[in-house]
Short mmCIF file of C-alpha atoms in Angstrom, two decimals:
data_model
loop_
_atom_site.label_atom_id
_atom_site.label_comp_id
_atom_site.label_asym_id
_atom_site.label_seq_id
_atom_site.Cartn_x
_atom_site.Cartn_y
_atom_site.Cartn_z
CA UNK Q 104 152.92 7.20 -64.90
CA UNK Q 105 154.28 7.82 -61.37
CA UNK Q 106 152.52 6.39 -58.95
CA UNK Q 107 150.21 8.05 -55.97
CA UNK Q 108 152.56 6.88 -52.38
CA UNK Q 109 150.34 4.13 -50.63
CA UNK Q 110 150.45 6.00 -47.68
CA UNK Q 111 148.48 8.93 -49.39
CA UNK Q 112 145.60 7.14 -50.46
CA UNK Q 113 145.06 6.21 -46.41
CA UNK Q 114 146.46 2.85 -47.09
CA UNK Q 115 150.02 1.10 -46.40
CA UNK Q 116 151.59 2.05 -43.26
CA UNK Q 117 149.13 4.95 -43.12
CA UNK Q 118 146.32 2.56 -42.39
CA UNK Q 119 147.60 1.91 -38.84
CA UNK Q 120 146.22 5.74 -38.25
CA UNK Q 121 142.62 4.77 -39.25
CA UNK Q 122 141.67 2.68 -36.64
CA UNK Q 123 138.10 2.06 -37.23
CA UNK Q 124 139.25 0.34 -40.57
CA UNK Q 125 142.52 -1.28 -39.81
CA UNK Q 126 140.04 -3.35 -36.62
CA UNK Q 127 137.35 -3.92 -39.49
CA UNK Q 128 140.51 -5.23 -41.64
CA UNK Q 129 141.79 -7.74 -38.50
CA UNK Q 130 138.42 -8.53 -37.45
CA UNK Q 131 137.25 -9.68 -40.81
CA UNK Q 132 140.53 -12.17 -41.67
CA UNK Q 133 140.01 -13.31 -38.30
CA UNK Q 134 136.20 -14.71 -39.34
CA UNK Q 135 137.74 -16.32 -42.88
CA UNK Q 136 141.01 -17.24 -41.37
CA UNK Q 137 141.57 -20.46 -38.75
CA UNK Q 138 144.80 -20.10 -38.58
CA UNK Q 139 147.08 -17.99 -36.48
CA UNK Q 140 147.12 -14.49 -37.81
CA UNK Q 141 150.07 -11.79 -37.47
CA UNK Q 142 149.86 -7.97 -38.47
CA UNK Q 143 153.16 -5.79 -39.29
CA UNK Q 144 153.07 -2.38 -38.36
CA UNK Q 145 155.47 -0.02 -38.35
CA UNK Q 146 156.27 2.74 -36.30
CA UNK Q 147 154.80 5.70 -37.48
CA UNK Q 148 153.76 7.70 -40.91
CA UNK Q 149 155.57 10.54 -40.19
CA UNK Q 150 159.13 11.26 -38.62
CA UNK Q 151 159.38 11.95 -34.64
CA UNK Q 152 155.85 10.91 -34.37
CA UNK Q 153 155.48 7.16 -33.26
CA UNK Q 154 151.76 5.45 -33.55
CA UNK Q 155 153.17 1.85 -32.99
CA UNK Q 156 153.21 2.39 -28.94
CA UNK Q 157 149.25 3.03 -29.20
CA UNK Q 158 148.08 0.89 -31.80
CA UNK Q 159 150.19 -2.77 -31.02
CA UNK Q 160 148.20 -3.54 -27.45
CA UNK Q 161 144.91 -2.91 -29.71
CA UNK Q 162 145.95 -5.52 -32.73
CA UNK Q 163 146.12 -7.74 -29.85
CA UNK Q 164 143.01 -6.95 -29.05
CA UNK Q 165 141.27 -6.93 -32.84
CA UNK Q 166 142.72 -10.71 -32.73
CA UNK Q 167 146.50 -10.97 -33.99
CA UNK Q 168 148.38 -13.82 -33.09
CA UNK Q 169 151.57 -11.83 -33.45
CA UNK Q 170 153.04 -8.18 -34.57
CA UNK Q 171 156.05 -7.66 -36.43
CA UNK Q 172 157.11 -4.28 -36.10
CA UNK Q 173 159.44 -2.41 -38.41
CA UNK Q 174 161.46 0.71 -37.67
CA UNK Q 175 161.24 3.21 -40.18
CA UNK Q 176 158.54 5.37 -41.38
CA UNK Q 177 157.57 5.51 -44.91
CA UNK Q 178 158.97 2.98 -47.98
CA UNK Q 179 161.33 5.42 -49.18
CA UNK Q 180 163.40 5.88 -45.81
CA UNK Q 181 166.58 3.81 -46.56
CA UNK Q 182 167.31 1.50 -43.73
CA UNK Q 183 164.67 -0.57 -42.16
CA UNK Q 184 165.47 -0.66 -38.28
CA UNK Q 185 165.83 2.46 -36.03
CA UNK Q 186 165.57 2.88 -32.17
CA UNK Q 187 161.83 3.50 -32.51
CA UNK Q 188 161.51 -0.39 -32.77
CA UNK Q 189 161.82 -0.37 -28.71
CA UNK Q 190 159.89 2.25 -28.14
CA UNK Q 191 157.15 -0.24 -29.68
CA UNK Q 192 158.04 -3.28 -28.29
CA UNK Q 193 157.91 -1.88 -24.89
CA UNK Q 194 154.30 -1.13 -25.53
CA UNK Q 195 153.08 -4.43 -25.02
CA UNK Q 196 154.48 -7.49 -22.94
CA UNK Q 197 152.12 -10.58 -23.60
CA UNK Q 198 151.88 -10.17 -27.29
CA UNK Q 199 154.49 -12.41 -29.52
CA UNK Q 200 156.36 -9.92 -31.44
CA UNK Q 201 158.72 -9.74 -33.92
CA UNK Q 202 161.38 -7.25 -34.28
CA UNK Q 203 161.96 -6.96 -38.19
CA UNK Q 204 165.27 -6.04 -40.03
CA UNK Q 205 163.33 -5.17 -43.13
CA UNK Q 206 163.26 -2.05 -44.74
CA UNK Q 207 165.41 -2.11 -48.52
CA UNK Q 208 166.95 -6.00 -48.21
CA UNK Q 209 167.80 -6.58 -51.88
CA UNK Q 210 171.09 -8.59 -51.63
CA UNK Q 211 172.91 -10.89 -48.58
CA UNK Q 212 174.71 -8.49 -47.50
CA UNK Q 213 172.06 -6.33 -46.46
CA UNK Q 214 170.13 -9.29 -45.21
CA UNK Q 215 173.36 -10.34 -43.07
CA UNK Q 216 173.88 -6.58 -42.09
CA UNK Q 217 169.96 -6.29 -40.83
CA UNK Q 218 170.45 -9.90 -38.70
CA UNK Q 219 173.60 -7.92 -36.79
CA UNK Q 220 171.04 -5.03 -35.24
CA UNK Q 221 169.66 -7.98 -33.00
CA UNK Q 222 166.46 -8.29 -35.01
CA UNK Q 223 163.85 -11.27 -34.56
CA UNK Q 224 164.31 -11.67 -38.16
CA UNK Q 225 163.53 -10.63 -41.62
CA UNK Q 226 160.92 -9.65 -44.16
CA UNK Q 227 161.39 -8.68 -47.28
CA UNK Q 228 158.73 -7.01 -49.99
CA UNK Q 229 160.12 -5.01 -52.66
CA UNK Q 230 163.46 -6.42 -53.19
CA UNK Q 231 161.65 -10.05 -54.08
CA UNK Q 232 159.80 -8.17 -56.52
CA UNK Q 233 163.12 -6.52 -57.99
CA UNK Q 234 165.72 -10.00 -57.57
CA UNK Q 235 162.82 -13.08 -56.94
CA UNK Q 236 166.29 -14.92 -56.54
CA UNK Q 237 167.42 -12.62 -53.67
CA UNK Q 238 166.68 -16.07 -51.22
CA UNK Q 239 168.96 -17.95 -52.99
CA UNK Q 240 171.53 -15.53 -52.94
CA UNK Q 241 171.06 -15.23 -49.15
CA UNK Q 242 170.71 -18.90 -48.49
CA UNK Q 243 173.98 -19.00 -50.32
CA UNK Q 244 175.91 -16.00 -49.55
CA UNK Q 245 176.73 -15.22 -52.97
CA UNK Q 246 175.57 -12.47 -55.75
CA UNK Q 247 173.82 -14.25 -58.86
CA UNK Q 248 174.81 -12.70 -62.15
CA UNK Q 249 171.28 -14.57 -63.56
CA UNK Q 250 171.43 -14.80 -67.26
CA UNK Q 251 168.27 -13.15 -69.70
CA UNK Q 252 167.27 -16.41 -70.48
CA UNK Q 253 166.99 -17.62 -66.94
CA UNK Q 254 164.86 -14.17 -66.27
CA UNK Q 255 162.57 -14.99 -68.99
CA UNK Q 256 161.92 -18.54 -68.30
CA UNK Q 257 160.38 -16.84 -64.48
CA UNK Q 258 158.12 -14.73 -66.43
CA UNK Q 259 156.94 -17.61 -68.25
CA UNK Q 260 156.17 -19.48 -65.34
CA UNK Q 261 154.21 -16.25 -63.54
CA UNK Q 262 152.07 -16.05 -66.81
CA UNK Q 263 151.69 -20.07 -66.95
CA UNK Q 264 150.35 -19.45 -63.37
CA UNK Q 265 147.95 -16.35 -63.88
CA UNK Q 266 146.27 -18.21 -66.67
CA UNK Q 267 145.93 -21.31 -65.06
CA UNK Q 268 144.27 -19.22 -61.92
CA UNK Q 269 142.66 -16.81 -63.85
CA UNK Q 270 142.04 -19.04 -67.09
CA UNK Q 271 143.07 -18.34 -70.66
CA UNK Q 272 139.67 -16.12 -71.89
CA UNK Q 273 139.63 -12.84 -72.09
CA UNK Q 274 139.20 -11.89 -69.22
CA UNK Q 275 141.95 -14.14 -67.62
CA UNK Q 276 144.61 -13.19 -70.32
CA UNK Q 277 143.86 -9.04 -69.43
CA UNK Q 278 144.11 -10.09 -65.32
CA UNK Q 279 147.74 -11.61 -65.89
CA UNK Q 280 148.43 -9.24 -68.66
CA UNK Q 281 148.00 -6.26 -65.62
CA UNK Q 282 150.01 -8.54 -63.11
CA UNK Q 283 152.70 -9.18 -65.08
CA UNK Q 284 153.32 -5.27 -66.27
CA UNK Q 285 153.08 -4.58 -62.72
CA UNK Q 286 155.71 -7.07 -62.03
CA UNK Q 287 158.09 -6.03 -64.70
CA UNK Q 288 157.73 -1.94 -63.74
CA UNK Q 289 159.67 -3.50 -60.47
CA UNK Q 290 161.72 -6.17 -62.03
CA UNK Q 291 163.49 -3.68 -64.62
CA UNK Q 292 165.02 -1.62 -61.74
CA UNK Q 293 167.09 -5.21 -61.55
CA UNK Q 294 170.54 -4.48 -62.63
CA UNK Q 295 172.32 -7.35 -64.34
CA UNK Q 296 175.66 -8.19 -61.80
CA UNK Q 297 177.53 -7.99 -64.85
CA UNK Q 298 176.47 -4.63 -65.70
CA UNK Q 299 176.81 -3.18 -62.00
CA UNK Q 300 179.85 -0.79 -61.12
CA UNK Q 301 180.14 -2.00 -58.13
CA UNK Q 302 178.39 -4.59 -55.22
CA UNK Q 303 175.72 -4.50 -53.84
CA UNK Q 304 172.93 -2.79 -55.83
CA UNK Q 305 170.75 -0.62 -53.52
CA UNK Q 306 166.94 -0.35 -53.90
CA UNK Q 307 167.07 2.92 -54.59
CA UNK Q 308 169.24 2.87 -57.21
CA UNK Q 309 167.95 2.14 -60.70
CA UNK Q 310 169.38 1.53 -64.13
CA UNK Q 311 170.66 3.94 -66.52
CA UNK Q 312 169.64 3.30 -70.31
CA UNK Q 313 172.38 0.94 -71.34
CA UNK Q 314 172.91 -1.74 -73.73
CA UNK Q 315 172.48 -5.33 -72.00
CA UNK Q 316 174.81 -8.23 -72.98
CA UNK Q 317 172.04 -9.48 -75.41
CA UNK Q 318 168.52 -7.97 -76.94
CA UNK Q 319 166.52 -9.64 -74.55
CA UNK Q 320 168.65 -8.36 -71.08
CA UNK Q 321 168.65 -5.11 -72.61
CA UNK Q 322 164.50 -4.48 -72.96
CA UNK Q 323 164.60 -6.15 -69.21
CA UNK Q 324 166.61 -3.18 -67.28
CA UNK Q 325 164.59 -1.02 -69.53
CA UNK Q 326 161.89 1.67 -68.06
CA UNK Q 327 160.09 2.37 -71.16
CA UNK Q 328 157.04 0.44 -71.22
CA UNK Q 329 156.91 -0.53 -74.70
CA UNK Q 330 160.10 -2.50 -74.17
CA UNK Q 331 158.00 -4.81 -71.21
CA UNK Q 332 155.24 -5.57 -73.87
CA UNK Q 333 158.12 -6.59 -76.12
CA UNK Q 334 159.20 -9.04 -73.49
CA UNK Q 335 155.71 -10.32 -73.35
#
């Protein structure tokens, strides 16, 4: 089923309109939490209209160490940094900030390419989901044309992992069992190096049904559901 944008339900980078909660949010890690603490916000929910400026001075206040701020709007802008990030970083002075390249990093290349806008750094969500060995490609400047079996033997270790958190009852087998198709509905839009028509993939691209170099690669870059509980 398609899913209901973050940002609708009041949460994601919509949260940083609801103040009330996004202070009960920072106030509340800050009483569990004795170590330092750092919020990401970016710069607005909607186009043209920048809440970053306003909001950063009062994470600083709600008790964040440090703010990373990206420059883009909502998840399915491509491109993660745009001039608003200065806009936001001029907004506060004392505060340690962060200036993120983020925003659709799913290969080295785009990591590399983020690094040249004179960002702080990077963070990167969604594409770990898609490539979880996107930081060894970066750390080694290369494109990894992983093999089905390789893929498989990371899903057996994230199950080996929810049911030694969650234990193996019921109950613990049905809380990975939801992680895990969660996972996969990201890690199909993976396509296989060897199957690309050209370099890099882009997040926003996502696999036509095609026949993989083996059974197994083939239910992976498949969207049909059925095919993930195969895997499993």
């Amino acid at each position: 089923m398609p899913r209901t944008p973050t940002a609708a339900l009041g949460g994601g980078c919509a949260r940083m309109t609801r103040s009330s909660k996004f202070e009960q949010i920072l106030r509340g890690r800050n009483s569990v939490l004795d170590v330092p603490r750092a919020a990401k916000v970016r710069t607005g929910v909607q186009e043209k209209s920048n809440v970053a400026p306003k909001r950063i001075p009062k994470v600083w206040e709600w008790g964040a160490s440090m703010v990373t701020v990206q420059g883009s709007w909502l998840w399915r802008e491509l491109g993660g940094w745009c001039p608003g990030n200065s806009a936001c970083l001029s907004a506060q002075s004392t505060m340690p900030s962060f200036r993120t390249g983020n925003g659709d990093v799913l290969s080295y290349e785009d990591a590399d390419g983020a690094m040249q806008m004179g960002v702080s750094g990077i963070l990167i969500a969604r594409g770990a989901l898609i490539t979880p060995w996107l930081f060894t490609e970066m750390k080694e400047q290369r494109h990894w044309d992983i093999s089905s079996s390789e893929r498989f033997d990371i899903l057996k270790d994230f199950t080996n992992y929810g049911l030694e958190h969650w234990g193996s009852d019921t109950q613990g087998v049905e809380k990975t069992r939801k992680f895990l198709l969660e996972w996969l509905s990201f890690l199909c839009r993976c396509i296989p190096v060897g199957l690309l028509e050209h370099l890099p993939q882009k997040i926003n691209e996502r696999p036509h049904y095609c026949m993989g170099r083996g059974y197994l690669e083939t239910l992976m870059v498949s969207q049909n559901v059925d095919d993930w509980i195969r895997i499993r």
